[in-house]
Short mmCIF file of C-alpha atoms and ligand atoms in Angstrom, two decimals:
data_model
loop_
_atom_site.label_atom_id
_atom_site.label_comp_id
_atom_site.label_asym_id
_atom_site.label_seq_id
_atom_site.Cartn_x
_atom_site.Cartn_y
_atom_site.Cartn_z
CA UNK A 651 -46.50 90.31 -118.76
CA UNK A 652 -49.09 92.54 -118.96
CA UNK A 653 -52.59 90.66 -120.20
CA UNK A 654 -54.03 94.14 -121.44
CA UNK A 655 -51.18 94.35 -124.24
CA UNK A 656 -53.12 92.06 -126.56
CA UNK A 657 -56.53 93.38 -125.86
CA UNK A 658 -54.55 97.01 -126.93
CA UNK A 659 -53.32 95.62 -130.22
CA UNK A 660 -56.64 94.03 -131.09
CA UNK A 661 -58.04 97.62 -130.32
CA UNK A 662 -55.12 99.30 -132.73
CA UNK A 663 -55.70 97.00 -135.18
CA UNK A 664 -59.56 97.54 -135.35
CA UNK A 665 -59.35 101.14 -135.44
CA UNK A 666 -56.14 101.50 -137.92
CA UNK A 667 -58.62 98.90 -140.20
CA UNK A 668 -61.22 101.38 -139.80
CA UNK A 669 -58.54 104.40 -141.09
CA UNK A 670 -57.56 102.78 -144.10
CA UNK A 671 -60.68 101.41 -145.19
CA UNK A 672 -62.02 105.05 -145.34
CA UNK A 673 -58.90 106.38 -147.01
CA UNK A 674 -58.94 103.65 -149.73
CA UNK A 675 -55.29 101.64 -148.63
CA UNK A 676 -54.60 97.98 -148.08
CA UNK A 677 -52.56 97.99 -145.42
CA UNK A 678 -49.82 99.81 -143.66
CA UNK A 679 -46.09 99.92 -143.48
CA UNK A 680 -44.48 101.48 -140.59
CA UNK A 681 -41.37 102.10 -139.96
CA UNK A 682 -39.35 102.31 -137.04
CA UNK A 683 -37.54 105.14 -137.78
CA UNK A 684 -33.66 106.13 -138.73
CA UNK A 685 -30.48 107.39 -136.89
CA UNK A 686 -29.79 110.69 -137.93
CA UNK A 687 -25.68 111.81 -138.21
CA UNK A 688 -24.74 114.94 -136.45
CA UNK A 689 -23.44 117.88 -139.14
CA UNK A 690 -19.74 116.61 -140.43
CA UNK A 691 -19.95 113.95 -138.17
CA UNK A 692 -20.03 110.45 -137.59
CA UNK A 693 -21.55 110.28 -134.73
CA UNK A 694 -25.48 110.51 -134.34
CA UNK A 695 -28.73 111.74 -132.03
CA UNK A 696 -29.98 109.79 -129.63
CA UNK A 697 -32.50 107.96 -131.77
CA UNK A 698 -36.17 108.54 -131.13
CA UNK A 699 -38.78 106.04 -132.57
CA UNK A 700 -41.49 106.80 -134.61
CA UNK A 701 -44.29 106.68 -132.47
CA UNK A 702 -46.94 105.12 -134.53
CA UNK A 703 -44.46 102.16 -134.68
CA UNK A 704 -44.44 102.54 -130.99
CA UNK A 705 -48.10 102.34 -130.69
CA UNK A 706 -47.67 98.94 -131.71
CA UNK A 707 -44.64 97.50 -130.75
CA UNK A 708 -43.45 99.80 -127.29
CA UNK A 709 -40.67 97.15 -126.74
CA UNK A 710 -38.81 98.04 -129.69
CA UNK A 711 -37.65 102.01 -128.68
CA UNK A 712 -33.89 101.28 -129.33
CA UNK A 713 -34.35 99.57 -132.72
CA UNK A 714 -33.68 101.99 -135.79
CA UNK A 715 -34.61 100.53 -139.21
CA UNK A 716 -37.60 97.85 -138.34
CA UNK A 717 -40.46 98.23 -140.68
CA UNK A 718 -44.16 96.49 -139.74
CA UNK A 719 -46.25 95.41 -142.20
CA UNK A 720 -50.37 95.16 -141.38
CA UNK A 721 -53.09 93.80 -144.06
CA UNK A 722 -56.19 93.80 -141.92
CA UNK A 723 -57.45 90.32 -140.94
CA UNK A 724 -53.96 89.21 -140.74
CA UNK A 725 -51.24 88.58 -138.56
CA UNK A 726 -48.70 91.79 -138.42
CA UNK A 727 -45.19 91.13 -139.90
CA UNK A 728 -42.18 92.65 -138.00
CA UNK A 729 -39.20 92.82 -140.10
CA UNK A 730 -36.53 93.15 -138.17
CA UNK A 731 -33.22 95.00 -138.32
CA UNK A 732 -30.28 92.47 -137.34
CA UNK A 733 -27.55 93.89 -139.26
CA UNK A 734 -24.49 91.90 -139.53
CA UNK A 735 -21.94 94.74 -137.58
CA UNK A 736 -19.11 94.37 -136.13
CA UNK A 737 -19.10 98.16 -134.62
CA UNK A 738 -22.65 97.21 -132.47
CA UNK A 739 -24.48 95.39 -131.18
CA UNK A 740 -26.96 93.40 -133.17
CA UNK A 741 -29.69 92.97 -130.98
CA UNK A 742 -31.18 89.15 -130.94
CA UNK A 743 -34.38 88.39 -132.57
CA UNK A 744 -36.76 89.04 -129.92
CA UNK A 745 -38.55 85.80 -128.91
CA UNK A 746 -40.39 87.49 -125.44
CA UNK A 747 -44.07 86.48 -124.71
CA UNK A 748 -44.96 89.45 -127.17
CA UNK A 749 -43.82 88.20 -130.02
CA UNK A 750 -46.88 86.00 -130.53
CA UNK A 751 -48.35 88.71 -132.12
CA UNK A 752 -46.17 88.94 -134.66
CA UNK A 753 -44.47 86.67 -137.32
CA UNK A 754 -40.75 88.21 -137.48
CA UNK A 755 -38.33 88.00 -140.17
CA UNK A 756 -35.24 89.09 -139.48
CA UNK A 757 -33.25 90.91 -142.11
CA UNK A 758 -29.46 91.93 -142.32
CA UNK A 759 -29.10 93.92 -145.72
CA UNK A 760 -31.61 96.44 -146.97
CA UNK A 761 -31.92 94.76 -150.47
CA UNK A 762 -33.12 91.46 -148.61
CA UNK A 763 -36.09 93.66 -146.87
CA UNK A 764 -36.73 95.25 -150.35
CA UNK A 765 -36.90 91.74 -152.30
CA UNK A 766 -39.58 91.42 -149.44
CA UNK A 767 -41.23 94.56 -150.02
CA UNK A 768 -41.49 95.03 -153.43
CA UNK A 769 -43.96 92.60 -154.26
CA UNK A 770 -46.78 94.29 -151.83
CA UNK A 771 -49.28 96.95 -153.90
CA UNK A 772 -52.01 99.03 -151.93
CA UNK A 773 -49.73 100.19 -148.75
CA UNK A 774 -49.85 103.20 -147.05
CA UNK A 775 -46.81 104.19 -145.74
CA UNK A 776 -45.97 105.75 -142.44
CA UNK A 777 -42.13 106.64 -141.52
CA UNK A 778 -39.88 109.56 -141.71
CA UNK A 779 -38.24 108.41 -144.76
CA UNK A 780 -40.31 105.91 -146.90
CA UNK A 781 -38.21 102.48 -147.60
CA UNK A 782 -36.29 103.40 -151.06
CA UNK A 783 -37.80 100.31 -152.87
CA UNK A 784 -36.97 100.14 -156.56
CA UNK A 785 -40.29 100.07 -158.69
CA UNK A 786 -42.99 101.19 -156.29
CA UNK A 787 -44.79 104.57 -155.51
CA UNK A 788 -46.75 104.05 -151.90
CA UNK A 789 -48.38 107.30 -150.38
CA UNK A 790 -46.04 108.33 -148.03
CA UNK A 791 -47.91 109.91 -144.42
CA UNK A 792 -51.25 110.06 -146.36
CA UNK A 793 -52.48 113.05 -144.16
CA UNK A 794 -56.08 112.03 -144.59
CA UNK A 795 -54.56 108.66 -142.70
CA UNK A 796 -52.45 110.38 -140.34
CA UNK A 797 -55.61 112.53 -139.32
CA UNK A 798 -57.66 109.38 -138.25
CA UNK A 799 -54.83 108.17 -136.70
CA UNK A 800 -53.91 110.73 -134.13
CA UNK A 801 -57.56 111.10 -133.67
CA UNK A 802 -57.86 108.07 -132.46
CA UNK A 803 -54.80 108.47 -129.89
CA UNK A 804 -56.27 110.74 -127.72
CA UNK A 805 -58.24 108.18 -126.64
CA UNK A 806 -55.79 105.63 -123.88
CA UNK A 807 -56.54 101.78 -124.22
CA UNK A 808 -56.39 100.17 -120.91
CA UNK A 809 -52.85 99.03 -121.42
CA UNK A 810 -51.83 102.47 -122.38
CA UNK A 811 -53.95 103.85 -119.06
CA UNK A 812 -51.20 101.33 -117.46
CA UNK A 813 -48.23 102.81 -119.49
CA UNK A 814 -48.77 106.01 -118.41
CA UNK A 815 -49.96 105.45 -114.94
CA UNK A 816 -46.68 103.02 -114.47
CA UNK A 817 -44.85 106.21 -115.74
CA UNK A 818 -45.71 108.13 -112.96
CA UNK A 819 -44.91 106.29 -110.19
CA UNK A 820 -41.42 106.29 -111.57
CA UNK A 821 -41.76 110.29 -112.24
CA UNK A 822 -42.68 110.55 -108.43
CA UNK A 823 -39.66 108.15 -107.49
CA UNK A 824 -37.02 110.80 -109.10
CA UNK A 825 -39.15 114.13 -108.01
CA UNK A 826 -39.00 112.57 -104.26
CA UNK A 827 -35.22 112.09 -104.41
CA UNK A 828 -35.14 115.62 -106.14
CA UNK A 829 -36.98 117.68 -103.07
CA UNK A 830 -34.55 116.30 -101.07
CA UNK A 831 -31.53 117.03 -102.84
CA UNK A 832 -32.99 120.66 -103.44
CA UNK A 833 -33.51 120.97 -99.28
CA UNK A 834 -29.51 119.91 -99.03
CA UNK A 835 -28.74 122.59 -101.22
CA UNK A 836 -27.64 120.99 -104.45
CA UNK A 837 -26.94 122.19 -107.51
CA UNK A 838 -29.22 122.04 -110.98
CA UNK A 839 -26.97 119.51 -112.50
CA UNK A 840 -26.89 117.52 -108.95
CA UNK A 841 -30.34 117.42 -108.62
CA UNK A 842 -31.12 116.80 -112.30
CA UNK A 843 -28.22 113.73 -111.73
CA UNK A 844 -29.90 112.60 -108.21
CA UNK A 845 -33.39 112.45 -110.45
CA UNK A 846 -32.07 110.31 -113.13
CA UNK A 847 -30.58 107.88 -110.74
CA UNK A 848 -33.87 107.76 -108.84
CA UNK A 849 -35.57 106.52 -112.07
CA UNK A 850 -32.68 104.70 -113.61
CA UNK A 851 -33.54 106.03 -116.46
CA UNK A 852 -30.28 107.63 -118.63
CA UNK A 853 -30.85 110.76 -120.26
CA UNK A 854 -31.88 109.64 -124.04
CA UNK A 855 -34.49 107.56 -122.29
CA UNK A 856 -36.38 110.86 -121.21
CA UNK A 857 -39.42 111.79 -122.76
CA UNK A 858 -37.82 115.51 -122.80
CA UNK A 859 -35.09 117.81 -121.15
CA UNK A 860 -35.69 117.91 -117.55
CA UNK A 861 -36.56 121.58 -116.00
CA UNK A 862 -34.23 122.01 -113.32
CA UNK A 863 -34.90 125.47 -111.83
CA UNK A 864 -33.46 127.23 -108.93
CA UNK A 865 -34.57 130.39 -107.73
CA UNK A 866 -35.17 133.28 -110.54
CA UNK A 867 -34.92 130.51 -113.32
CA UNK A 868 -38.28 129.32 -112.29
CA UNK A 869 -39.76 132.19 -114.36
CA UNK A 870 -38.38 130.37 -117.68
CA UNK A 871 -40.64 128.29 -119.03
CA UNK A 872 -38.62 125.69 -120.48
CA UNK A 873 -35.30 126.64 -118.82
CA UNK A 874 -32.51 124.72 -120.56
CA UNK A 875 -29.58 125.15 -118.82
CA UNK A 876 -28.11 122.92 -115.02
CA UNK A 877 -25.60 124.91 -113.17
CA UNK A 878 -23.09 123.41 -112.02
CA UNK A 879 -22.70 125.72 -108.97
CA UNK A 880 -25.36 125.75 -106.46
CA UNK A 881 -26.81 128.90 -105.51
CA UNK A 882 -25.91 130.46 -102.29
CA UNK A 883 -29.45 130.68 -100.99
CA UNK A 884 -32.06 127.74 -102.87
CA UNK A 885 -35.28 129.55 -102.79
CA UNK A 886 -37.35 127.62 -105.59
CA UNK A 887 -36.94 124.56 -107.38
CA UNK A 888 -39.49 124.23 -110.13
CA UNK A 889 -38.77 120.67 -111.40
CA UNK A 890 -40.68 119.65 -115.12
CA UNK A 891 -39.44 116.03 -115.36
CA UNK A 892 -41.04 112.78 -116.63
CA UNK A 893 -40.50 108.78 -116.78
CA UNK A 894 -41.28 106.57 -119.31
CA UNK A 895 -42.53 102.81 -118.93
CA UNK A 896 -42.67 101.09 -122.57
CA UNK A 897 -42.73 104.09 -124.61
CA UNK A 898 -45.43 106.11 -122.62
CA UNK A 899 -44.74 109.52 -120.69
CA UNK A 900 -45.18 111.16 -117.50
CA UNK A 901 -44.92 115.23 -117.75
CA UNK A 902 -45.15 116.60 -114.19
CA UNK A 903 -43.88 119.89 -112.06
CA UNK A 904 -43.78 120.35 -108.91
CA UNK A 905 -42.76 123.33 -107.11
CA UNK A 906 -40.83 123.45 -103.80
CA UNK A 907 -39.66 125.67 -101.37
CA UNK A 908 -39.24 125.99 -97.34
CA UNK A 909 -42.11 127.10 -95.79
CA UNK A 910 -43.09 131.17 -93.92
CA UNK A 911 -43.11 132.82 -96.80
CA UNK A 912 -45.31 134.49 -98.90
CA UNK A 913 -44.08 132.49 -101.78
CA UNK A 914 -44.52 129.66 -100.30
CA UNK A 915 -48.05 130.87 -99.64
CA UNK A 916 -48.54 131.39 -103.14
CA UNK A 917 -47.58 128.16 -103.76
CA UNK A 918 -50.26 126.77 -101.39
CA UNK A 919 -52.51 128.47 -103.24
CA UNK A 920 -51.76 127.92 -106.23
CA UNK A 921 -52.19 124.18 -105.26
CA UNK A 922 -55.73 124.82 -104.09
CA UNK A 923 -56.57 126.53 -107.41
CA UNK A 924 -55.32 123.69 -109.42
CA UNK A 925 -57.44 120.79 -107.17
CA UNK A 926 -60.11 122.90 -107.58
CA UNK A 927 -59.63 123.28 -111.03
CA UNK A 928 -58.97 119.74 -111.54
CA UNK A 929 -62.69 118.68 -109.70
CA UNK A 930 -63.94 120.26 -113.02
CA UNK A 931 -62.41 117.85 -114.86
CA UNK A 932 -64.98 115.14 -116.79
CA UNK A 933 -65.86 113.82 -119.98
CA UNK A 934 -67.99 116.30 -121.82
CA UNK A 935 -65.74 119.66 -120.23
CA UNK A 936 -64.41 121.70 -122.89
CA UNK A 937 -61.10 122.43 -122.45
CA UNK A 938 -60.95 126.35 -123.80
CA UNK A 939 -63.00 126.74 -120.96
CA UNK A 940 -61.50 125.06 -118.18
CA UNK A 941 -58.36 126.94 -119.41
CA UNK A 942 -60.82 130.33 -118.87
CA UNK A 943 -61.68 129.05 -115.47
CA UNK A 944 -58.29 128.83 -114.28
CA UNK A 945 -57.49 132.31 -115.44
CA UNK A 946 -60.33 133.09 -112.85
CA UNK A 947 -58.72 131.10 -110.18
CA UNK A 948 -55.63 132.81 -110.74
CA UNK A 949 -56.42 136.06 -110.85
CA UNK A 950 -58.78 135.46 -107.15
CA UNK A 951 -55.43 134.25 -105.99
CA UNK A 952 -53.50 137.65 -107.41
CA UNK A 953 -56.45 139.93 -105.93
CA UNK A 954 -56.22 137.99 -102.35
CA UNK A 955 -52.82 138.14 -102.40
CA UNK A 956 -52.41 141.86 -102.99
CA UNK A 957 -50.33 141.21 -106.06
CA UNK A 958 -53.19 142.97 -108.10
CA UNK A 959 -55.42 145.86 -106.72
CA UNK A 960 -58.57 144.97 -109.10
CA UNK A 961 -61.67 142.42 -108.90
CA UNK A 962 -60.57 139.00 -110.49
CA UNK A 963 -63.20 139.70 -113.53
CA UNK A 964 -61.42 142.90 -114.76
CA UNK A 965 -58.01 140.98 -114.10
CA UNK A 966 -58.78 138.46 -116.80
CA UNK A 967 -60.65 140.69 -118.70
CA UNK A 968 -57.94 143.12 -119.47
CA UNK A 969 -55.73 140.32 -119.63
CA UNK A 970 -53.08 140.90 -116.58
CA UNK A 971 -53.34 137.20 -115.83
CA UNK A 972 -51.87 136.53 -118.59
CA UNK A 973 -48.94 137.91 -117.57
CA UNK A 974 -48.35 135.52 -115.03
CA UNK A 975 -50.01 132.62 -116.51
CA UNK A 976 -48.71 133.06 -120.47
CA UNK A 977 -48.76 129.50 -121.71
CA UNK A 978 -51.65 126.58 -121.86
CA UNK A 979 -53.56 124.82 -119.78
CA UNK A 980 -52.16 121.44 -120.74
CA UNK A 981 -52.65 119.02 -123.28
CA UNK A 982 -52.48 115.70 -124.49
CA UNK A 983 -50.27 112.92 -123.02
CA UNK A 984 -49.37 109.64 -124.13
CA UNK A 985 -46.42 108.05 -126.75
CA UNK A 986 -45.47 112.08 -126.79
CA UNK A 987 -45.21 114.47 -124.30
CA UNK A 988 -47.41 116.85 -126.26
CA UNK A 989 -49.00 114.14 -127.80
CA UNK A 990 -50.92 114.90 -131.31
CA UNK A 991 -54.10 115.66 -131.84
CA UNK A 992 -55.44 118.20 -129.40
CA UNK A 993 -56.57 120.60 -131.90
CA UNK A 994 -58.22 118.19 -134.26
CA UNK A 995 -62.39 118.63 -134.34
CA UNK A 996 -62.66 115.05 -136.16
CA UNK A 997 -61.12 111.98 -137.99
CA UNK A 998 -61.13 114.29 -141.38
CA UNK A 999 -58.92 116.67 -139.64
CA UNK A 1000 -60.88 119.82 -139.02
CA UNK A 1001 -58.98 122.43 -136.66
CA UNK A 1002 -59.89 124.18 -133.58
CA UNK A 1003 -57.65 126.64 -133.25
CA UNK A 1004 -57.49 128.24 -129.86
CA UNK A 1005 -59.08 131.62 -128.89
CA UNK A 1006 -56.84 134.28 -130.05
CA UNK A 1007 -56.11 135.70 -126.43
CA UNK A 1008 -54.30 132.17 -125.50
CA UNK A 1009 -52.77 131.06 -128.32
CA UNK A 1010 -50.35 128.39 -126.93
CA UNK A 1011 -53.24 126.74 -125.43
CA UNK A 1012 -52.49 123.11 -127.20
CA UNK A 1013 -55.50 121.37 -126.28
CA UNK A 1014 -59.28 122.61 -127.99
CA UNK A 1015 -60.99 119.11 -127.83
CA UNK A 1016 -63.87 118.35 -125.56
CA UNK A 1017 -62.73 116.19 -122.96
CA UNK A 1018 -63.58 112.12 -123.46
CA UNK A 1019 -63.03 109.49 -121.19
CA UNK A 1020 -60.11 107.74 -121.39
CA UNK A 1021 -58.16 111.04 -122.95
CA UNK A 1022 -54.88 111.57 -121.00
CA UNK A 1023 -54.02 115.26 -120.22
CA UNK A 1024 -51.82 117.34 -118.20
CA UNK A 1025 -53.46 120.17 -115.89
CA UNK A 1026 -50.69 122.38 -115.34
CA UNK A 1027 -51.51 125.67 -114.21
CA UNK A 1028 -48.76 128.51 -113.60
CA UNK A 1029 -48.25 131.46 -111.92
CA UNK A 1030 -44.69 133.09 -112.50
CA UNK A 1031 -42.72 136.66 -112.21
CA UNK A 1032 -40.96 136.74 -115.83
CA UNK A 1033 -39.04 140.12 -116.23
CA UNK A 1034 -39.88 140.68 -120.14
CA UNK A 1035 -44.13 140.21 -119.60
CA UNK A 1036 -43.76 142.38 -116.73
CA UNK A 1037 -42.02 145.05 -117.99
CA UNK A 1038 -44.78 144.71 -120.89
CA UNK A 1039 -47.42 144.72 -117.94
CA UNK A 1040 -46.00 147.91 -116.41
CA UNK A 1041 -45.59 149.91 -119.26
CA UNK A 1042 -49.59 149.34 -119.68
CA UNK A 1043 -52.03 150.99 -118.83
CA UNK A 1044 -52.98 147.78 -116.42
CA UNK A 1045 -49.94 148.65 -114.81
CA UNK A 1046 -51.14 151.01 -112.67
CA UNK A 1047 -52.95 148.50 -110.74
CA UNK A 1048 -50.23 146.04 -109.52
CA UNK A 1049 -48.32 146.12 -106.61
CA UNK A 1050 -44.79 146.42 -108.24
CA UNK A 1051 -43.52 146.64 -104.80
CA UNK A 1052 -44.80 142.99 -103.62
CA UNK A 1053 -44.07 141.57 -107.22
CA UNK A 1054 -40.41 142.79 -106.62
CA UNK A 1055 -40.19 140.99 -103.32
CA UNK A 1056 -41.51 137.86 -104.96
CA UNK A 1057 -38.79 138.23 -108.27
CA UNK A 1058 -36.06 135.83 -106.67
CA UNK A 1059 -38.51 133.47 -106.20
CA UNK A 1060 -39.09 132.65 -110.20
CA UNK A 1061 -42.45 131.21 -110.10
CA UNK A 1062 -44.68 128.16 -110.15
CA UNK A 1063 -46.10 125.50 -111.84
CA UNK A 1064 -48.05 122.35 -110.39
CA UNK A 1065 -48.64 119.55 -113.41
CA UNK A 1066 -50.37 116.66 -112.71
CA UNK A 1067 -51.78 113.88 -115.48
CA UNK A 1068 -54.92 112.52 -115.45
CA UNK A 1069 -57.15 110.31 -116.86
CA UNK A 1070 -60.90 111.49 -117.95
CA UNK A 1071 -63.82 109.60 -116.68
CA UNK A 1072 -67.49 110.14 -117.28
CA UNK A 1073 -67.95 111.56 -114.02
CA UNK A 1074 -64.23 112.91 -112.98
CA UNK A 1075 -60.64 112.04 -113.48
CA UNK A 1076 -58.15 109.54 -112.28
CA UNK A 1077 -54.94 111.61 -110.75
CA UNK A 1078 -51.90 109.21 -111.84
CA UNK A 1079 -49.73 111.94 -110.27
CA UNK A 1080 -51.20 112.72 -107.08
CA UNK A 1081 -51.82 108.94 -106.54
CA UNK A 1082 -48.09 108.28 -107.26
CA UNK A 1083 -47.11 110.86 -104.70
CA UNK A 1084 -49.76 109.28 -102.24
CA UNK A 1085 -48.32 105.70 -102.45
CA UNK A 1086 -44.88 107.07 -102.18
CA UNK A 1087 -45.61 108.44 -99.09
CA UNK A 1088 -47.10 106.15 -97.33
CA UNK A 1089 -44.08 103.71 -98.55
CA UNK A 1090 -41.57 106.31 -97.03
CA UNK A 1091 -43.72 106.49 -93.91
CA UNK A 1092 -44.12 102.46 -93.49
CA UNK A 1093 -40.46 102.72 -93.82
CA UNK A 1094 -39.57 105.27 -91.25
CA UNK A 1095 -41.98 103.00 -88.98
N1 LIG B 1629 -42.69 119.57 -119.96
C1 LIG B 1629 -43.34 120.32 -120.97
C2 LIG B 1629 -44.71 120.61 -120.62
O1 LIG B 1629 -45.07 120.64 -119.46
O2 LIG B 1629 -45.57 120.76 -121.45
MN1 MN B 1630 -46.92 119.47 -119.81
MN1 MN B 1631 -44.11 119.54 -117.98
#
């Protein structure tokens, strides 16, 4: 049992009574969300639950069709979905040490729940589809509501800080088994297999696809495919894979390879860039510019490396670090992997939309403590930008010859999450790899 979990929902409860109060609603009705059938088929996605439900009830991320129901000041109702089926399961009325929170009525049929529904006035509804109760007309995702809402998220509670923290030491468990397995020579789909096991986590329980990628598929960003074959030489794996623990998820990469080469030197360097990097961040940073920085970093590591023959400053300025580093800084974690929010100003919803030069940059907030965010810096060879980069007038100052030599390798990317504090961060992933290493070494003791 985790103590915090209570302290969280008081904290939810205050600050969704503080969102409806200036929107002019009652009370909320959330649902849990629906199975939805493949095309022509009768069989259906894995189901994935709507997070604001999650935000308040984690332990229910397998339950399709459960609908809360909040008035401030009193206790939340859970109806819950206990269909009588003989094709399923019908999971038991949950009676755990959570469930003090709630009062739960169970329902079977959907006319019982809207007998029990249609009576309520003043809701604000919040669910893919909205309940299809005879008689009644509730706002359905009020976006003035949903905009105080996922304000509000980027900031963790201290359960939550738990969540996500507990997510990572699982992460770490599966990316430890992974290196391994990538050192032995296995394939994408053994490795990606070897990872799940780690975590014992099957795939629908992911918080997204795994990255598996060997060698020259480490230059695609979110490369979708696990060969079955194994590659006769295994240069690179870049591995993007999470955990979750009670609805909350870890996003990390790491990037390995065997050591003596200039890759791997990049890689090393790559690593300082992002520590460094990550000493910068603290409540009150601005995120744009830490993203800015980190173009800085990366170009000093392209000029030292001889990859580019030009001062860092004119690398960034005329944008050739871009074609290495196309995509974001990071962004917000938590119930989602990119979790919503990050370009929201204020409650009312006012965008910050990111500089023009990096437009997939997902995260324009100044940072707050207690904000969960990824810092995942890159630094790869993808054919398309460079064939843009050499065509350039830019071009003419790379080193095609050493970027050619580096080609097999793919790239990198080192992603870490952290927690903001006044004064710094908390590194769940770089404490996760700490303690696992010092388990492994006790053990080899
Ligand atoms: N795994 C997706 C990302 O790093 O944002
Ligand atoms: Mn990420
Ligand atoms: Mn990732």
């Amino acid at each position: 049992m985790h103590p915090s979990y209570f302290e969280h929902l008081q904290q939810v409860q205050q600050q969704s009574a503080a969102a409806l109060e200036a929107c002019g609603f009652d009370g909320l009705l959330i649902g849990s969300g629906h199975l939805h059938p493949r095309f022509l088929d009768d069989n259906y996605y894995p189901f994935r639950a709507n997070p604001h439900f999650l935000r308040w009830l984690p332990f229910l991320s397998e339950h399709p069709h459960c609908w809360l129901l909040w008035r401030p000041g009193r206790t939340p109702v859970l109806y819950y979905h206990a269909p009588d089926d003989f094709w399923h399961l019908t999971p038991s009325v949950p009676d755990d040490w959570w469930t003090t929170a709630f009062e739960i009525r169970p329902y079977s049929a959907p006319a019982e729940l809207h007998r029990a529904l249609q009576p309520q006035a003043g809701l604000a509804v919040i669910s893919e589809q909205p309940p299809a109760v005879n008689g009644v007309d509730w706002p359905h995702n009020p976006q003035a509501l949903l905009n105080r809402l996922h304000f509000q998220r980027a900031v963790k509670t201290d359960w939550e800080l738990h969540c996500l923290r507990q997510a990572n030491v699982t992460a770490v468990k599966g990316h430890t088994a992974a290196e391994q397995l990538f050192h032995e020579g296995a394939s994408e789909y053994r490795i990606h297999q070897g990872y799940l096991q780690a975590i014992e986590h099957n795939e629908r329980d992911m918080p997204y696809d795994n990255i598996v990628a060997l060698n020259e598929h480490a230059a695609v960003l979110h490369y979708q495919f696990q060969q079955r074959q194994a590659p006769q030489q295994s240069r690179t794996l870049l591995l993007d894979a999470g955990a979750v623990h009670l609805g909350y998820a870890a996003d990390i990469t790491r990037t390995f390879t065997a050591g003596g080469t200039p890759f791997a030197e990049l890689v090393a360097a790559l690593d300082r860039a992002q520590r460094q990097l990550l000493g910068e961040v603290k409540a009150g940073a601005c995120f744009i510019e830490l993203h800015r920085r980190m173009h800085h970093l990366l170009a000093g590591i392209l000029q030292e490396h001889g990859l580019v023959n030009a001062s860092a400053e004119s690398i960034v300025e005329r944008g050739i670090s871009r074609t290495f580093f196309p995509h974001g800084l990071g962004h917000l974690l938590g119930l989602q992997v990119h979790d919503v929010g990050g370009w929201q100003q204020d409650g009312e919803g006012a965008l910050g939309e990111p500089p023009a030069e990096h437009p997939f940059l997902r995260l324009t907030r100044e940072l707050q403590p207690g904000f969960v965010i990824t810092i995942e810096p890159g630094l790869y060879f993808i054919p398309s930008l460079l064939k843009k980069l050499r065509d350039s007038e830019a071009g003419a100052d790379v080193n095609w010859q050493a970027i050619g030599q580096l080609q097999p390798w793919g790239g990198i990317r080192i992603e870490d999450n952290v927690a903001v504090t006044d004064d710094g961060c908390e590194n769940f992933t770089r404490d996760a790899f700490a303690a696992q290493q010092a388990a492994d070494q006790a053990r080899a003791l």
